[in-house]
Amino acid sequence: NAGVTQTPKFRILKIGQSMTLQCTQDMNHNYMYWYRQDPGMGLKLIYYSVGAGITDKGEVPNGYNVSRSTTEDFPLRLELAAPSQTSVYFCASRVLPEGYTFGSGTRLTVV
Amino acid sequence: GQQVMQIPQYQHVQEGEDFTTYCNSSTTLSNIQWYKQRPGGHPVFLIQLVKSGEVKKQKRLTFQFGEAKKNSSLHITATQTTDVGTYFCAFPNYGGSQGNLIFGKGTKLSVKP
């Protein structure tokens, strides 16, 4: 099993550009999440999904969108990138009641 | 909203010294999880505590859940350089029906050889 795979690992965007962060898991987990991590601020939930076709907002959803067309994939879309979106983005999945399995992250810089 | 206070924010120890990080909540938690994140890496699940007063051990790591289920601690005995990283506690958001976790801000541990 590859676990949770995130691509790309690094990306530099210009203000106003858009991009999609990819997340794929091969563990057949229903629950998937997107978090962002800013220095010294812990992890904040952006969006989550409890299964294919079902998504919901987390704590900091503004400026992002998600879709969940399959159990395996949970892409995060950034529209009109802003410097405030410079962060490390982690995708995670789980099967209750186990803990999260995180991907290796995407380091995004918006300039 | 729900949150936990995790202390200390930073801890610098000499190799061989012990280390403890604490998570404190104002509300009763159904369960609590602990994660470790190495520098430049991603969080890795360590353990989940569910029962009041529960104590679990993983080699040199001891995890405790308070009797009132409002606080938890992670204790490392005789730290090693491999223990370097940030330790996070996390707990379910609003009962956890969606599996969401809220993370503490973490305790960053550095170990001087």
Coordinates of N, CA and C in Angstrom, one line a residue, chain B residues 16-106:
Chain B
G16 N 19.0 12.3 27.1 CA 19.0 11.5 28.3 C 18.0 12.1 29.3
E17 N 17.7 13.4 29.2 CA 16.7 14.0 30.1 C 15.3 13.5 29.7
D18 N 14.3 13.7 30.6 CA 12.9 13.4 30.3 C 12.2 14.6 29.8
F19 N 11.1 14.3 29.1 CA 10.3 15.4 28.5 C 8.8 15.0 28.7
T20 N 8.0 16.1 29.0 CA 6.6 15.9 29.1 C 5.9 17.1 28.4
T21 N 4.8 16.8 27.6 CA 4.0 17.8 27.1 C 2.5 17.5 27.5
Y22 N 1.8 18.6 27.7 CA 0.5 18.5 28.3 C -0.6 19.1 27.3
C23 N -1.8 18.5 27.3 CA -2.9 19.1 26.6 C -4.0 19.2 27.6
N24 N -4.6 20.4 27.7 CA -5.6 20.7 28.6 C -6.9 21.3 27.9
S25 N -8.0 20.7 28.2 CA -9.3 21.1 27.6 C -10.2 21.7 28.7
S26 N -11.1 22.6 28.3 CA -12.1 23.1 29.2 C -13.3 22.2 29.2
T27 N -13.4 21.4 28.2 CA -14.6 20.5 28.1 C -14.1 19.0 28.1
T28 N -15.0 18.1 28.5 CA -14.7 16.7 28.5 C -14.5 16.2 27.1
L29 N -13.5 15.4 26.9 CA -13.2 14.9 25.6 C -13.6 13.4 25.5
S30 N -14.1 13.0 24.4 CA -14.5 11.6 24.2 C -13.3 10.7 24.0
N31 N -12.3 11.3 23.4 CA -11.0 10.6 23.3 C -9.9 11.6 22.9
I32 N -8.7 11.2 22.9 CA -7.6 12.1 22.5 C -6.6 11.3 21.7
Q33 N -6.0 11.9 20.7 CA -5.0 11.2 20.0 C -3.7 12.0 20.0
W34 N -2.6 11.4 19.8 CA -1.3 12.0 19.8 C -0.6 11.7 18.5
Y35 N 0.1 12.8 18.0 CA 0.8 12.6 16.7 C 2.2 13.2 16.9
K36 N 3.2 12.7 16.1 CA 4.5 13.2 16.1 C 4.9 13.7 14.6
Q37 N 5.5 14.9 14.5 CA 5.9 15.4 13.2 C 7.4 15.7 13.3
R38 N 8.1 15.0 12.5 CA 9.6 15.2 12.4 C 9.8 16.5 11.6
P39 N 10.9 17.2 11.8 CA 11.1 18.4 11.0 C 11.1 18.2 9.5
G40 N 10.3 19.0 8.8 CA 10.1 18.8 7.4 C 9.2 17.6 7.0
G41 N 8.7 16.9 8.0 CA 7.8 15.8 7.7 C 6.4 16.0 7.9
H42 N 5.6 14.9 7.9 CA 4.2 15.0 8.1 C 3.9 14.3 9.4
P43 N 2.7 14.7 10.0 CA 2.3 14.1 11.3 C 2.1 12.6 11.1
V44 N 2.5 11.9 12.2 CA 2.4 10.4 12.2 C 1.6 10.1 13.5
F45 N 0.6 9.3 13.3 CA -0.3 8.9 14.5 C 0.5 8.0 15.4
L46 N 0.4 8.4 16.7 CA 1.1 7.6 17.8 C 0.1 6.7 18.5
I47 N -0.9 7.3 19.0 CA -1.8 6.6 19.9 C -3.1 7.3 20.1
Q48 N -4.1 6.5 20.5 CA -5.4 7.1 20.9 C -5.7 6.6 22.3
L49 N -6.2 7.5 23.2 CA -6.7 7.2 24.5 C -8.2 7.5 24.6
V50 N -8.9 6.6 25.2 CA -10.4 6.6 25.2 C -10.9 6.6 26.6
K51 N -10.3 5.9 27.5 CA -10.9 5.6 28.8 C -10.4 6.6 29.8
S52 N -11.2 7.0 30.8 CA -10.8 7.8 31.9 C -9.7 7.2 32.7
G53 N -8.6 8.0 32.9 CA -7.5 7.5 33.6 C -6.6 6.5 32.9
E54 N -6.8 6.4 31.6 CA -6.1 5.4 30.8 C -4.6 5.8 30.7
V55 N -3.7 4.8 30.8 CA -2.3 4.9 30.6 C -1.8 3.9 29.6
K56 N -1.1 4.4 28.6 CA -0.5 3.5 27.6 C 0.9 3.8 27.4
K57 N 1.7 2.7 27.2 CA 3.1 2.9 27.0 C 3.6 2.3 25.6
Q58 N 4.5 3.1 25.0 CA 5.2 2.6 23.8 C 6.6 2.8 24.0
K59 N 7.3 1.8 24.4 CA 8.8 1.8 24.7 C 9.0 3.0 25.7
R60 N 9.7 4.0 25.3 CA 10.0 5.1 26.3 C 8.9 6.2 26.4
L61 N 7.8 6.0 25.6 CA 6.8 7.0 25.6 C 5.6 6.5 26.5
T62 N 5.1 7.4 27.4 CA 4.0 7.1 28.3 C 2.9 8.1 28.0
F63 N 1.7 7.6 27.7 CA 0.6 8.5 27.4 C -0.5 8.3 28.6
Q64 N -1.0 9.5 29.0 CA -2.0 9.4 30.1 C -3.2 10.2 29.7
F65 N -4.4 9.8 30.1 CA -5.7 10.5 29.9 C -6.2 10.7 31.3
G66 N -6.5 12.0 31.6 CA -7.0 12.3 32.9 C -8.3 11.7 33.3
E67 N -8.5 11.6 34.6 CA -9.7 11.0 35.2 C -10.9 11.7 34.7
A68 N -10.9 13.0 34.5 CA -12.0 13.8 34.1 C -12.1 13.8 32.6
K69 N -11.1 13.3 31.9 CA -11.0 13.3 30.4 C -11.0 14.7 29.9
K70 N -10.3 15.6 30.6 CA -10.1 17.0 30.2 C -8.6 17.3 29.9
N71 N -7.8 16.3 30.3 CA -6.4 16.6 30.0 C -5.6 15.3 29.7
S72 N -4.5 15.5 29.1 CA -3.7 14.3 28.7 C -2.2 14.8 28.7
S73 N -1.4 13.8 28.8 CA 0.1 14.1 28.7 C 0.8 13.0 28.0
L74 N 1.9 13.4 27.4 CA 2.9 12.5 26.8 C 4.2 12.7 27.5
H75 N 4.8 11.6 28.0 CA 6.0 11.7 28.7 C 7.0 10.8 28.0
I76 N 8.2 11.4 27.7 CA 9.3 10.6 27.1 C 10.4 10.4 28.1
T77 N 10.8 9.2 28.4 CA 11.9 8.9 29.3 C 13.2 8.9 28.6
A78 N 14.2 9.5 29.1 CA 15.5 9.4 28.6 C 15.5 9.7 27.1
T79 N 15.3 11.0 26.8 CA 15.2 11.4 25.4 C 16.4 11.0 24.5
Q80 N 16.1 10.8 23.3 CA 17.2 10.5 22.3 C 17.1 11.5 21.2
T81 N 18.1 11.7 20.4 CA 18.0 12.6 19.2 C 16.9 12.3 18.3
T82 N 16.6 11.0 18.2 CA 15.5 10.6 17.3 C 14.1 11.0 17.8
D83 N 14.0 11.6 19.0 CA 12.8 12.1 19.5 C 12.5 13.5 19.0
V84 N 13.4 14.1 18.4 CA 13.2 15.5 17.9 C 12.0 15.6 17.0
G85 N 11.2 16.7 17.2 CA 10.1 16.9 16.4 C 9.0 17.7 17.2
T86 N 7.9 17.8 16.6 CA 6.7 18.5 17.2 C 5.7 17.4 17.5
Y87 N 5.2 17.5 18.8 CA 4.2 16.5 19.3 C 2.8 17.3 19.4
F88 N 1.8 16.7 18.7 CA 0.5 17.3 18.7 C -0.5 16.4 19.4
C89 N -1.4 17.0 20.2 CA -2.6 16.3 20.6 C -3.7 16.7 19.7
A90 N -4.7 15.8 19.6 CA -5.8 16.1 18.7 C -7.1 15.4 19.3
F91 N -8.2 16.0 19.1 CA -9.4 15.4 19.7 C -10.6 15.6 18.7
P92 N -11.6 14.8 18.8 CA -12.7 14.9 17.9 C -13.5 16.2 18.0
N93 N -13.9 16.7 16.9 CA -14.7 17.9 16.8 C -16.2 17.6 17.0
Y94 N -16.8 18.1 17.9 CA -18.3 18.0 18.1 C -18.7 16.5 18.1
G95 N -18.1 15.7 18.9 CA -18.5 14.3 19.1 C -17.8 13.4 18.1
G96 N -17.3 13.9 17.0 CA -16.5 13.1 16.1 C -17.3 12.3 15.1
S97 N -18.5 12.6 14.8 CA -19.3 11.8 13.9 C -18.8 11.9 12.5
Q98 N -18.1 13.0 12.1 CA -17.5 13.2 10.8 C -16.0 12.8 10.9
G99 N -15.6 12.4 12.0 CA -14.2 12.0 12.1 C -13.2 13.1 12.1
N100 N -13.7 14.4 12.2 CA -12.8 15.5 12.2 C -12.0 15.6 13.5
L101 N -10.8 16.0 13.4 CA -10.0 16.2 14.6 C -9.6 17.7 14.7
I102 N -9.5 18.2 15.9 CA -9.0 19.5 16.2 C -7.6 19.3 16.8
F103 N -6.6 20.0 16.3 CA -5.2 19.8 16.7 C -4.8 20.9 17.7
G104 N -4.1 20.5 18.7 CA -3.4 21.5 19.5 C -2.3 22.2 18.7
K105 N -1.7 23.2 19.2 CA -0.6 23.9 18.5 C 0.7 23.2 18.5
G106 N 0.8 22.2 19.4 CA 2.0 21.4 19.3 C 3.1 21.8 20.3

